[in-house]
Amino acid sequence: MATDEARQRPLLMLDVDGPLNPFAARRPRRPRGYRTHRMLPPSYVARREAAGREAHPLRVRLKAAHGERLLGLGYDLVWATTWGAEANEYIGPLLGLPRLPVVEWGEKIVPELDGLLFKTRHVVAWAAGRPFAWVDDALTAKERRFVGTHHPGPALLHHVDPRHGLREDDFAALARWAEEHTHA
Ligand SMILES: [Mg+2]
């Protein structure tokens, strides 16, 4: 349970593929400081098997220093990724992050009929009115509109380019927003 003190900090909803794993980086421009890992998380293997396909290890590039940067931003961190609870097993330890709460998606990991990112309703429900920043490579005007009308508190939807992952400008913007939305 969050303490009263922790409740005063905004949440940071964290995507993995895109912000932490710059999957769209091209080899000549692979971001510096990243290590490449090969992973076979059980839920991915199960999905591939259900589709009658072989599961090849996923290539995941991570920058170990990002864990400490994220912890220092002034947020309560929450996984908001298709990795689900597996982020705590496969991603967090490589970044030096403690186990984090996880936004669950239920069965539906497909775009909604109106084209809204499937995560959006769940993220808003999970935040339950608390100020939150959301870091993801799939944010568009649709998600901004939905959050604007369904979330009563402040929110920062921060798009990250999946060719680069989180960069200094992103950390600076997130730190600034946390400072503005942390209340005694
Ligand atoms: Mg992503």
PDB file of N, CA and C in Angstrom, residues 26-130:
ATOM      1  N   ARG A  26      17.877   1.730 -35.695  1.00  0.00           N
ATOM      2  CA  ARG A  26      18.527   1.026 -36.796  1.00  0.00           C
ATOM      3  C   ARG A  26      19.980   0.821 -36.464  1.00  0.00           C
ATOM      4  N   ARG A  27      20.499  -0.274 -36.928  1.00  0.00           N
ATOM      5  CA  ARG A  27      21.803  -0.732 -36.488  1.00  0.00           C
ATOM      6  C   ARG A  27      22.899   0.359 -36.524  1.00  0.00           C
ATOM      7  N   PRO A  28      22.991   1.126 -37.588  1.00  0.00           N
ATOM      8  CA  PRO A  28      24.052   2.147 -37.583  1.00  0.00           C
ATOM      9  C   PRO A  28      23.806   3.226 -36.530  1.00  0.00           C
ATOM     10  N   ARG A  29      22.559   3.332 -36.103  1.00  0.00           N
ATOM     11  CA  ARG A  29      22.244   4.389 -35.138  1.00  0.00           C
ATOM     12  C   ARG A  29      21.767   3.815 -33.815  1.00  0.00           C
ATOM     13  N   ARG A  30      22.232   2.631 -33.502  1.00  0.00           N
ATOM     14  CA  ARG A  30      21.802   2.034 -32.232  1.00  0.00           C
ATOM     15  C   ARG A  30      22.209   2.945 -31.085  1.00  0.00           C
ATOM     16  N   PRO A  31      21.244   3.268 -30.214  1.00  0.00           N
ATOM     17  CA  PRO A  31      21.564   4.200 -29.122  1.00  0.00           C
ATOM     18  C   PRO A  31      22.711   3.679 -28.253  1.00  0.00           C
ATOM     19  N   ARG A  32      23.534   4.586 -27.829  1.00  0.00           N
ATOM     20  CA  ARG A  32      24.692   4.203 -27.013  1.00  0.00           C
ATOM     21  C   ARG A  32      24.266   3.840 -25.601  1.00  0.00           C
ATOM     22  N   GLY A  33      25.049   2.950 -25.007  1.00  0.00           N
ATOM     23  CA  GLY A  33      24.801   2.587 -23.613  1.00  0.00           C
ATOM     24  C   GLY A  33      23.787   1.474 -23.430  1.00  0.00           C
ATOM     25  N   TYR A  34      23.259   0.962 -24.530  1.00  0.00           N
ATOM     26  CA  TYR A  34      22.270  -0.115 -24.442  1.00  0.00           C
ATOM     27  C   TYR A  34      22.939  -1.478 -24.581  1.00  0.00           C
ATOM     28  N   ARG A  35      22.358  -2.467 -23.891  1.00  0.00           N
ATOM     29  CA  ARG A  35      22.784  -3.859 -24.070  1.00  0.00           C
ATOM     30  C   ARG A  35      21.635  -4.630 -24.677  1.00  0.00           C
ATOM     31  N   THR A  36      21.964  -5.597 -25.491  1.00  0.00           N
ATOM     32  CA  THR A  36      20.935  -6.423 -26.125  1.00  0.00           C
ATOM     33  C   THR A  36      20.753  -7.711 -25.336  1.00  0.00           C
ATOM     34  N   HIS A  37      19.492  -8.009 -25.033  1.00  0.00           N
ATOM     35  CA  HIS A  37      19.139  -9.226 -24.301  1.00  0.00           C
ATOM     36  C   HIS A  37      18.198 -10.050 -25.167  1.00  0.00           C
ATOM     37  N   ARG A  38      18.239 -11.348 -24.998  1.00  0.00           N
ATOM     38  CA  ARG A  38      17.303 -12.242 -25.694  1.00  0.00           C
ATOM     39  C   ARG A  38      16.407 -12.867 -24.640  1.00  0.00           C
ATOM     40  N   MET A  39      15.105 -12.754 -24.847  1.00  0.00           N
ATOM     41  CA  MET A  39      14.161 -13.186 -23.803  1.00  0.00           C
ATOM     42  C   MET A  39      13.036 -14.030 -24.374  1.00  0.00           C
ATOM     43  N   LEU A  40      12.606 -14.996 -23.568  1.00  0.00           N
ATOM     44  CA  LEU A  40      11.472 -15.840 -23.935  1.00  0.00           C
ATOM     45  C   LEU A  40      10.455 -15.850 -22.802  1.00  0.00           C
ATOM     46  N   PRO A  41       9.746 -14.747 -22.599  1.00  0.00           N
ATOM     47  CA  PRO A  41       8.768 -14.733 -21.501  1.00  0.00           C
ATOM     48  C   PRO A  41       7.631 -15.724 -21.773  1.00  0.00           C
ATOM     49  N   PRO A  42       7.168 -16.429 -20.733  1.00  0.00           N
ATOM     50  CA  PRO A  42       6.169 -17.495 -20.910  1.00  0.00           C
ATOM     51  C   PRO A  42       4.898 -17.050 -21.636  1.00  0.00           C
ATOM     52  N   SER A  43       4.423 -15.842 -21.378  1.00  0.00           N
ATOM     53  CA  SER A  43       3.156 -15.448 -22.015  1.00  0.00           C
ATOM     54  C   SER A  43       3.345 -15.262 -23.524  1.00  0.00           C
ATOM     55  N   TYR A  44       4.513 -14.828 -23.929  1.00  0.00           N
ATOM     56  CA  TYR A  44       4.829 -14.675 -25.355  1.00  0.00           C
ATOM     57  C   TYR A  44       4.902 -16.068 -26.017  1.00  0.00           C
ATOM     58  N   VAL A  45       5.578 -16.993 -25.345  1.00  0.00           N
ATOM     59  CA  VAL A  45       5.678 -18.359 -25.878  1.00  0.00           C
ATOM     60  C   VAL A  45       4.281 -18.956 -26.029  1.00  0.00           C
ATOM     61  N   ALA A  46       3.432 -18.733 -25.025  1.00  0.00           N
ATOM     62  CA  ALA A  46       2.063 -19.283 -25.064  1.00  0.00           C
ATOM     63  C   ALA A  46       1.268 -18.682 -26.222  1.00  0.00           C
ATOM     64  N   ARG A  47       1.429 -17.362 -26.434  1.00  0.00           N
ATOM     65  CA  ARG A  47       0.701 -16.715 -27.542  1.00  0.00           C
ATOM     66  C   ARG A  47       1.152 -17.268 -28.887  1.00  0.00           C
ATOM     67  N   ARG A  48       2.459 -17.458 -29.045  1.00  0.00           N
ATOM     68  CA  ARG A  48       2.988 -17.991 -30.306  1.00  0.00           C
ATOM     69  C   ARG A  48       2.489 -19.418 -30.513  1.00  0.00           C
ATOM     70  N   GLU A  49       2.530 -20.209 -29.451  1.00  0.00           N
ATOM     71  CA  GLU A  49       2.089 -21.604 -29.569  1.00  0.00           C
ATOM     72  C   GLU A  49       0.615 -21.672 -29.910  1.00  0.00           C
ATOM     73  N   ALA A  50      -0.173 -20.793 -29.284  1.00  0.00           N
ATOM     74  CA  ALA A  50      -1.614 -20.767 -29.560  1.00  0.00           C
ATOM     75  C   ALA A  50      -1.869 -20.426 -31.026  1.00  0.00           C
ATOM     76  N   ALA A  51      -0.946 -19.659 -31.613  1.00  0.00           N
ATOM     77  CA  ALA A  51      -1.094 -19.277 -33.020  1.00  0.00           C
ATOM     78  C   ALA A  51      -0.418 -20.297 -33.939  1.00  0.00           C
ATOM     79  N   GLY A  52       0.073 -21.390 -33.341  1.00  0.00           N
ATOM     80  CA  GLY A  52       0.719 -22.437 -34.135  1.00  0.00           C
ATOM     81  C   GLY A  52       2.080 -22.017 -34.670  1.00  0.00           C
ATOM     82  N   ARG A  53       2.726 -21.104 -33.961  1.00  0.00           N
ATOM     83  CA  ARG A  53       4.011 -20.598 -34.432  1.00  0.00           C
ATOM     84  C   ARG A  53       5.120 -20.849 -33.434  1.00  0.00           C
ATOM     85  N   GLU A  54       6.311 -20.943 -33.962  1.00  0.00           N
ATOM     86  CA  GLU A  54       7.466 -21.122 -33.109  1.00  0.00           C
ATOM     87  C   GLU A  54       7.784 -19.800 -32.408  1.00  0.00           C
ATOM     88  N   ALA A  55       8.244 -19.896 -31.166  1.00  0.00           N
ATOM     89  CA  ALA A  55       8.599 -18.682 -30.433  1.00  0.00           C
ATOM     90  C   ALA A  55      10.110 -18.487 -30.490  1.00  0.00           C
ATOM     91  N   HIS A  56      10.547 -17.479 -31.234  1.00  0.00           N
ATOM     92  CA  HIS A  56      11.971 -17.141 -31.251  1.00  0.00           C
ATOM     93  C   HIS A  56      12.224 -16.130 -30.136  1.00  0.00           C
ATOM     94  N   PRO A  57      13.399 -16.169 -29.526  1.00  0.00           N
ATOM     95  CA  PRO A  57      13.659 -15.205 -28.440  1.00  0.00           C
ATOM     96  C   PRO A  57      13.458 -13.768 -28.914  1.00  0.00           C
ATOM     97  N   LEU A  58      12.878 -12.961 -28.040  1.00  0.00           N
ATOM     98  CA  LEU A  58      12.673 -11.543 -28.341  1.00  0.00           C
ATOM     99  C   LEU A  58      13.987 -10.796 -28.112  1.00  0.00           C
ATOM    100  N   ARG A  59      14.291  -9.878 -29.017  1.00  0.00           N
ATOM    101  CA  ARG A  59      15.459  -9.027 -28.808  1.00  0.00           C
ATOM    102  C   ARG A  59      15.020  -7.793 -28.033  1.00  0.00           C
ATOM    103  N   VAL A  60      15.622  -7.592 -26.889  1.00  0.00           N
ATOM    104  CA  VAL A  60      15.265  -6.445 -26.047  1.00  0.00           C
ATOM    105  C   VAL A  60      16.531  -5.670 -25.725  1.00  0.00           C
ATOM    106  N   ARG A  61      16.539  -4.386 -26.086  1.00  0.00           N
ATOM    107  CA  ARG A  61      17.686  -3.539 -25.767  1.00  0.00           C
ATOM    108  C   ARG A  61      17.337  -2.665 -24.572  1.00  0.00           C
ATOM    109  N   LEU A  62      18.191  -2.706 -23.573  1.00  0.00           N
ATOM    110  CA  LEU A  62      17.935  -1.923 -22.362  1.00  0.00           C
ATOM    111  C   LEU A  62      19.188  -1.171 -21.945  1.00  0.00           C
ATOM    112  N   LYS A  63      18.945  -0.039 -21.332  1.00  0.00           N
ATOM    113  CA  LYS A  63      20.045   0.758 -20.784  1.00  0.00           C
ATOM    114  C   LYS A  63      19.944   0.685 -19.267  1.00  0.00           C
ATOM    115  N   ALA A  64      20.914   0.030 -18.636  1.00  0.00           N
ATOM    116  CA  ALA A  64      20.826  -0.245 -17.200  1.00  0.00           C
ATOM    117  C   ALA A  64      20.653   1.027 -16.373  1.00  0.00           C
ATOM    118  N   ALA A  65      21.274   2.121 -16.822  1.00  0.00           N
ATOM    119  CA  ALA A  65      21.242   3.366 -16.044  1.00  0.00           C
ATOM    120  C   ALA A  65      19.837   3.970 -15.972  1.00  0.00           C
ATOM    121  N   HIS A  66      18.934   3.525 -16.842  1.00  0.00           N
ATOM    122  CA  HIS A  66      17.588   4.103 -16.854  1.00  0.00           C
ATOM    123  C   HIS A  66      16.811   3.844 -15.563  1.00  0.00           C
ATOM    124  N   GLY A  67      17.099   2.739 -14.891  1.00  0.00           N
ATOM    125  CA  GLY A  67      16.382   2.439 -13.657  1.00  0.00           C
ATOM    126  C   GLY A  67      16.561   3.542 -12.627  1.00  0.00           C
ATOM    127  N   GLU A  68      17.805   3.886 -12.397  1.00  0.00           N
ATOM    128  CA  GLU A  68      18.102   4.909 -11.403  1.00  0.00           C
ATOM    129  C   GLU A  68      17.523   6.268 -11.817  1.00  0.00           C
ATOM    130  N   ARG A  69      17.607   6.556 -13.105  1.00  0.00           N
ATOM    131  CA  ARG A  69      17.035   7.825 -13.599  1.00  0.00           C
ATOM    132  C   ARG A  69      15.539   7.885 -13.321  1.00  0.00           C
ATOM    133  N   LEU A  70      14.865   6.795 -13.605  1.00  0.00           N
ATOM    134  CA  LEU A  70      13.410   6.750 -13.413  1.00  0.00           C
ATOM    135  C   LEU A  70      13.053   6.888 -11.936  1.00  0.00           C
ATOM    136  N   LEU A  71      13.813   6.188 -11.087  1.00  0.00           N
ATOM    137  CA  LEU A  71      13.525   6.239  -9.652  1.00  0.00           C
ATOM    138  C   LEU A  71      13.739   7.645  -9.092  1.00  0.00           C
ATOM    139  N   GLY A  72      14.624   8.408  -9.737  1.00  0.00           N
ATOM    140  CA  GLY A  72      14.946   9.739  -9.234  1.00  0.00           C
ATOM    141  C   GLY A  72      14.033  10.841  -9.750  1.00  0.00           C
ATOM    142  N   LEU A  73      13.044  10.492 -10.562  1.00  0.00           N
ATOM    143  CA  LEU A  73      12.220  11.523 -11.199  1.00  0.00           C
ATOM    144  C   LEU A  73      11.147  12.119 -10.287  1.00  0.00           C
ATOM    145  N   GLY A  74      10.830  11.407  -9.196  1.00  0.00           N
ATOM    146  CA  GLY A  74       9.816  11.937  -8.294  1.00  0.00           C
ATOM    147  C   GLY A  74       8.420  11.394  -8.519  1.00  0.00           C
ATOM    148  N   TYR A  75       8.344  10.202  -9.090  1.00  0.00           N
ATOM    149  CA  TYR A  75       7.043   9.558  -9.338  1.00  0.00           C
ATOM    150  C   TYR A  75       6.951   8.236  -8.581  1.00  0.00           C
ATOM    151  N   ASP A  76       5.731   7.732  -8.476  1.00  0.00           N
ATOM    152  CA  ASP A  76       5.512   6.327  -8.137  1.00  0.00           C
ATOM    153  C   ASP A  76       5.384   5.593  -9.465  1.00  0.00           C
ATOM    154  N   LEU A  77       6.313   4.694  -9.724  1.00  0.00           N
ATOM    155  CA  LEU A  77       6.375   4.019 -11.025  1.00  0.00           C
ATOM    156  C   LEU A  77       5.378   2.863 -11.103  1.00  0.00           C
ATOM    157  N   VAL A  78       4.782   2.705 -12.274  1.00  0.00           N
ATOM    158  CA  VAL A  78       3.801   1.638 -12.523  1.00  0.00           C
ATOM    159  C   VAL A  78       4.079   1.077 -13.921  1.00  0.00           C
ATOM    160  N   TRP A  79       4.139  -0.238 -14.052  1.00  0.00           N
ATOM    161  CA  TRP A  79       4.291  -0.832 -15.392  1.00  0.00           C
ATOM    162  C   TRP A  79       2.981  -0.703 -16.158  1.00  0.00           C
ATOM    163  N   ALA A  80       3.064  -0.151 -17.351  1.00  0.00           N
ATOM    164  CA  ALA A  80       1.896  -0.063 -18.232  1.00  0.00           C
ATOM    165  C   ALA A  80       2.333  -0.564 -19.608  1.00  0.00           C
ATOM    166  N   THR A  81       2.538  -1.862 -19.691  1.00  0.00           N
ATOM    167  CA  THR A  81       3.194  -2.486 -20.841  1.00  0.00           C
ATOM    168  C   THR A  81       2.544  -3.826 -21.157  1.00  0.00           C
ATOM    169  N   THR A  82       2.644  -4.236 -22.423  1.00  0.00           N
ATOM    170  CA  THR A  82       2.129  -5.563 -22.782  1.00  0.00           C
ATOM    171  C   THR A  82       2.958  -6.667 -22.107  1.00  0.00           C
ATOM    172  N   TRP A  83       4.092  -6.334 -21.549  1.00  0.00           N
ATOM    173  CA  TRP A  83       4.837  -7.314 -20.761  1.00  0.00           C
ATOM    174  C   TRP A  83       4.065  -7.687 -19.489  1.00  0.00           C
ATOM    175  N   GLY A  84       3.153  -6.851 -19.078  1.00  0.00           N
ATOM    176  CA  GLY A  84       2.362  -7.116 -17.881  1.00  0.00           C
ATOM    177  C   GLY A  84       3.255  -7.396 -16.687  1.00  0.00           C
ATOM    178  N   ALA A  85       2.854  -8.370 -15.869  1.00  0.00           N
ATOM    179  CA  ALA A  85       3.608  -8.693 -14.659  1.00  0.00           C
ATOM    180  C   ALA A  85       4.995  -9.236 -14.990  1.00  0.00           C
ATOM    181  N   GLU A  86       5.188  -9.711 -16.205  1.00  0.00           N
ATOM    182  CA  GLU A  86       6.513 -10.231 -16.590  1.00  0.00           C
ATOM    183  C   GLU A  86       7.561  -9.122 -16.644  1.00  0.00           C
ATOM    184  N   ALA A  87       7.134  -7.868 -16.705  1.00  0.00           N
ATOM    185  CA  ALA A  87       8.100  -6.762 -16.652  1.00  0.00           C
ATOM    186  C   ALA A  87       8.880  -6.813 -15.337  1.00  0.00           C
ATOM    187  N   ASN A  88       8.227  -7.243 -14.270  1.00  0.00           N
ATOM    188  CA  ASN A  88       8.906  -7.342 -12.973  1.00  0.00           C
ATOM    189  C   ASN A  88       9.942  -8.466 -12.951  1.00  0.00           C
ATOM    190  N   GLU A  89       9.800  -9.452 -13.817  1.00  0.00           N
ATOM    191  CA  GLU A  89      10.750 -10.563 -13.855  1.00  0.00           C
ATOM    192  C   GLU A  89      11.861 -10.309 -14.865  1.00  0.00           C
ATOM    193  N   TYR A  90      11.505  -9.754 -16.016  1.00  0.00           N
ATOM    194  CA  TYR A  90      12.437  -9.700 -17.146  1.00  0.00           C
ATOM    195  C   TYR A  90      13.077  -8.332 -17.356  1.00  0.00           C
ATOM    196  N   ILE A  91      12.364  -7.264 -17.049  1.00  0.00           N
ATOM    197  CA  ILE A  91      12.863  -5.924 -17.364  1.00  0.00           C
ATOM    198  C   ILE A  91      13.405  -5.223 -16.121  1.00  0.00           C
ATOM    199  N   GLY A  92      12.589  -5.165 -15.078  1.00  0.00           N
ATOM    200  CA  GLY A  92      12.960  -4.438 -13.858  1.00  0.00           C
ATOM    201  C   GLY A  92      14.332  -4.804 -13.308  1.00  0.00           C
ATOM    202  N   PRO A  93      14.625  -6.103 -13.133  1.00  0.00           N
ATOM    203  CA  PRO A  93      15.912  -6.481 -12.542  1.00  0.00           C
ATOM    204  C   PRO A  93      17.115  -5.995 -13.356  1.00  0.00           C
ATOM    205  N   LEU A  94      16.987  -5.930 -14.676  1.00  0.00           N
ATOM    206  CA  LEU A  94      18.109  -5.491 -15.516  1.00  0.00           C
ATOM    207  C   LEU A  94      18.328  -3.982 -15.418  1.00  0.00           C
ATOM    208  N   LEU A  95      17.323  -3.276 -14.906  1.00  0.00           N
ATOM    209  CA  LEU A  95      17.434  -1.821 -14.737  1.00  0.00           C
ATOM    210  C   LEU A  95      17.650  -1.450 -13.267  1.00  0.00           C
ATOM    211  N   GLY A  96      17.670  -2.452 -12.409  1.00  0.00           N
ATOM    212  CA  GLY A  96      17.815  -2.164 -10.978  1.00  0.00           C
ATOM    213  C   GLY A  96      16.554  -1.592 -10.363  1.00  0.00           C
ATOM    214  N   LEU A  97      15.407  -1.894 -10.955  1.00  0.00           N
ATOM    215  CA  LEU A  97      14.136  -1.403 -10.399  1.00  0.00           C
ATOM    216  C   LEU A  97      13.561  -2.425  -9.423  1.00  0.00           C
ATOM    217  N   PRO A  98      12.920  -1.935  -8.358  1.00  0.00           N
ATOM    218  CA  PRO A  98      12.200  -2.856  -7.467  1.00  0.00           C
ATOM    219  C   PRO A  98      10.952  -3.379  -8.182  1.00  0.00           C
ATOM    220  N   ARG A  99      10.286  -4.345  -7.577  1.00  0.00           N
ATOM    221  CA  ARG A  99       9.013  -4.803  -8.155  1.00  0.00           C
ATOM    222  C   ARG A  99       8.042  -3.623  -8.155  1.00  0.00           C
ATOM    223  N   LEU A 100       7.358  -3.429  -9.260  1.00  0.00           N
ATOM    224  CA  LEU A 100       6.434  -2.300  -9.392  1.00  0.00           C
ATOM    225  C   LEU A 100       5.018  -2.811  -9.573  1.00  0.00           C
ATOM    226  N   PRO A 101       4.032  -1.986  -9.200  1.00  0.00           N
ATOM    227  CA  PRO A 101       2.645  -2.338  -9.521  1.00  0.00           C
ATOM    228  C   PRO A 101       2.478  -2.421 -11.038  1.00  0.00           C
ATOM    229  N   VAL A 102       1.457  -3.157 -11.454  1.00  0.00           N
ATOM    230  CA  VAL A 102       1.277  -3.452 -12.882  1.00  0.00           C
ATOM    231  C   VAL A 102      -0.160  -3.126 -13.289  1.00  0.00           C
ATOM    232  N   VAL A 103      -0.326  -2.378 -14.377  1.00  0.00           N
ATOM    233  CA  VAL A 103      -1.668  -2.201 -14.950  1.00  0.00           C
ATOM    234  C   VAL A 103      -1.983  -3.465 -15.752  1.00  0.00           C
ATOM    235  N   GLU A 104      -3.088  -4.107 -15.430  1.00  0.00           N
ATOM    236  CA  GLU A 104      -3.492  -5.339 -16.147  1.00  0.00           C
ATOM    237  C   GLU A 104      -4.448  -4.969 -17.275  1.00  0.00           C
ATOM    238  N   TRP A 105      -4.357  -5.697 -18.374  1.00  0.00           N
ATOM    239  CA  TRP A 105      -5.151  -5.367 -19.564  1.00  0.00           C
ATOM    240  C   TRP A 105      -6.357  -6.273 -19.765  1.00  0.00           C
ATOM    241  N   GLY A 106      -6.464  -7.326 -18.953  1.00  0.00           N
ATOM    242  CA  GLY A 106      -7.521  -8.290 -19.235  1.00  0.00           C
ATOM    243  C   GLY A 106      -7.173  -9.042 -20.510  1.00  0.00           C
ATOM    244  N   GLU A 107      -8.166  -9.459 -21.240  1.00  0.00           N
ATOM    245  CA  GLU A 107      -7.944 -10.286 -22.429  1.00  0.00           C
ATOM    246  C   GLU A 107      -7.602  -9.455 -23.654  1.00  0.00           C
ATOM    247  N   LYS A 108      -7.984  -8.183 -23.612  1.00  0.00           N
ATOM    248  CA  LYS A 108      -8.086  -7.434 -24.847  1.00  0.00           C
ATOM    249  C   LYS A 108      -6.851  -6.593 -25.154  1.00  0.00           C
ATOM    250  N   ILE A 109      -5.894  -7.168 -25.876  1.00  0.00           N
ATOM    251  CA  ILE A 109      -4.719  -6.398 -26.258  1.00  0.00           C
ATOM    252  C   ILE A 109      -4.795  -6.138 -27.760  1.00  0.00           C
ATOM    253  N   VAL A 110      -5.841  -5.459 -28.163  1.00  0.00           N
ATOM    254  CA  VAL A 110      -6.040  -5.059 -29.568  1.00  0.00           C
ATOM    255  C   VAL A 110      -6.625  -3.651 -29.545  1.00  0.00           C
ATOM    256  N   PRO A 111      -6.434  -2.903 -30.621  1.00  0.00           N
ATOM    257  CA  PRO A 111      -7.013  -1.558 -30.643  1.00  0.00           C
ATOM    258  C   PRO A 111      -8.525  -1.610 -30.477  1.00  0.00           C
ATOM    259  N   GLU A 112      -9.089  -0.621 -29.813  1.00  0.00           N
ATOM    260  CA  GLU A 112     -10.535  -0.578 -29.679  1.00  0.00           C
ATOM    261  C   GLU A 112     -11.152  -0.097 -30.980  1.00  0.00           C
ATOM    262  N   LEU A 113     -12.470  -0.253 -31.090  1.00  0.00           N
ATOM    263  CA  LEU A 113     -13.153   0.016 -32.356  1.00  0.00           C
ATOM    264  C   LEU A 113     -12.905   1.436 -32.870  1.00  0.00           C
ATOM    265  N   ASP A 114     -12.851   2.377 -31.936  1.00  0.00           N
ATOM    266  CA  ASP A 114     -12.642   3.763 -32.357  1.00  0.00           C
ATOM    267  C   ASP A 114     -11.159   4.074 -32.582  1.00  0.00           C
ATOM    268  N   GLY A 115     -10.323   3.035 -32.543  1.00  0.00           N
ATOM    269  CA  GLY A 115      -8.898   3.244 -32.788  1.00  0.00           C
ATOM    270  C   GLY A 115      -8.122   3.674 -31.557  1.00  0.00           C
ATOM    271  N   LEU A 116      -8.806   3.738 -30.425  1.00  0.00           N
ATOM    272  CA  LEU A 116      -8.143   4.119 -29.172  1.00  0.00           C
ATOM    273  C   LEU A 116      -7.179   3.001 -28.757  1.00  0.00           C
ATOM    274  N   LEU A 117      -5.994   3.401 -28.319  1.00  0.00           N
ATOM    275  CA  LEU A 117      -5.032   2.424 -27.814  1.00  0.00           C
ATOM    276  C   LEU A 117      -5.679   1.623 -26.675  1.00  0.00           C
ATOM    277  N   PHE A 118      -5.541   0.294 -26.739  1.00  0.00           N
ATOM    278  CA  PHE A 118      -6.232  -0.573 -25.763  1.00  0.00           C
ATOM    279  C   PHE A 118      -5.863  -0.261 -24.320  1.00  0.00           C
ATOM    280  N   LYS A 119      -4.696   0.337 -24.129  1.00  0.00           N
ATOM    281  CA  LYS A 119      -4.244   0.600 -22.753  1.00  0.00           C
ATOM    282  C   LYS A 119      -5.022   1.729 -22.069  1.00  0.00           C
ATOM    283  N   THR A 120      -5.583   2.617 -22.867  1.00  0.00           N
ATOM    284  CA  THR A 120      -6.005   3.918 -22.357  1.00  0.00           C
ATOM    285  C   THR A 120      -7.036   3.835 -21.236  1.00  0.00           C
ATOM    286  N   ARG A 121      -8.100   3.065 -21.468  1.00  0.00           N
ATOM    287  CA  ARG A 121      -9.140   2.957 -20.432  1.00  0.00           C
ATOM    288  C   ARG A 121      -8.579   2.369 -19.138  1.00  0.00           C
ATOM    289  N   HIS A 122      -7.690   1.389 -19.282  1.00  0.00           N
ATOM    290  CA  HIS A 122      -7.118   0.732 -18.101  1.00  0.00           C
ATOM    291  C   HIS A 122      -6.205   1.677 -17.325  1.00  0.00           C
ATOM    292  N   VAL A 123      -5.424   2.458 -18.064  1.00  0.00           N
ATOM    293  CA  VAL A 123      -4.518   3.408 -17.409  1.00  0.00           C
ATOM    294  C   VAL A 123      -5.323   4.438 -16.615  1.00  0.00           C
ATOM    295  N   VAL A 124      -6.367   4.959 -17.240  1.00  0.00           N
ATOM    296  CA  VAL A 124      -7.201   5.961 -16.568  1.00  0.00           C
ATOM    297  C   VAL A 124      -7.879   5.349 -15.342  1.00  0.00           C
ATOM    298  N   ALA A 125      -8.384   4.131 -15.470  1.00  0.00           N
ATOM    299  CA  ALA A 125      -9.045   3.469 -14.333  1.00  0.00           C
ATOM    300  C   ALA A 125      -8.053   3.226 -13.205  1.00  0.00           C
ATOM    301  N   TRP A 126      -6.858   2.784 -13.564  1.00  0.00           N
ATOM    302  CA  TRP A 126      -5.844   2.475 -12.550  1.00  0.00           C
ATOM    303  C   TRP A 126      -5.451   3.739 -11.783  1.00  0.00           C
ATOM    304  N   ALA A 127      -5.304   4.851 -12.495  1.00  0.00           N
ATOM    305  CA  ALA A 127      -4.898   6.105 -11.856  1.00  0.00           C
ATOM    306  C   ALA A 127      -5.969   6.593 -10.879  1.00  0.00           C
ATOM    307  N   ALA A 128      -7.220   6.298 -11.179  1.00  0.00           N
ATOM    308  CA  ALA A 128      -8.327   6.648 -10.279  1.00  0.00           C
ATOM    309  C   ALA A 128      -8.253   8.108  -9.816  1.00  0.00           C
ATOM    310  N   GLY A 129      -7.971   9.001 -10.737  1.00  0.00           N
ATOM    311  CA  GLY A 129      -7.991  10.424 -10.399  1.00  0.00           C
ATOM    312  C   GLY A 129      -6.658  10.996  -9.984  1.00  0.00           C
ATOM    313  N   ARG A 130      -5.693  10.123  -9.662  1.00  0.00           N
ATOM    314  CA  ARG A 130      -4.369  10.649  -9.266  1.00  0.00           C
ATOM    315  C   ARG A 130      -3.658  11.246 -10.472  1.00  0.00           C
TER     316      ARG A 130
END
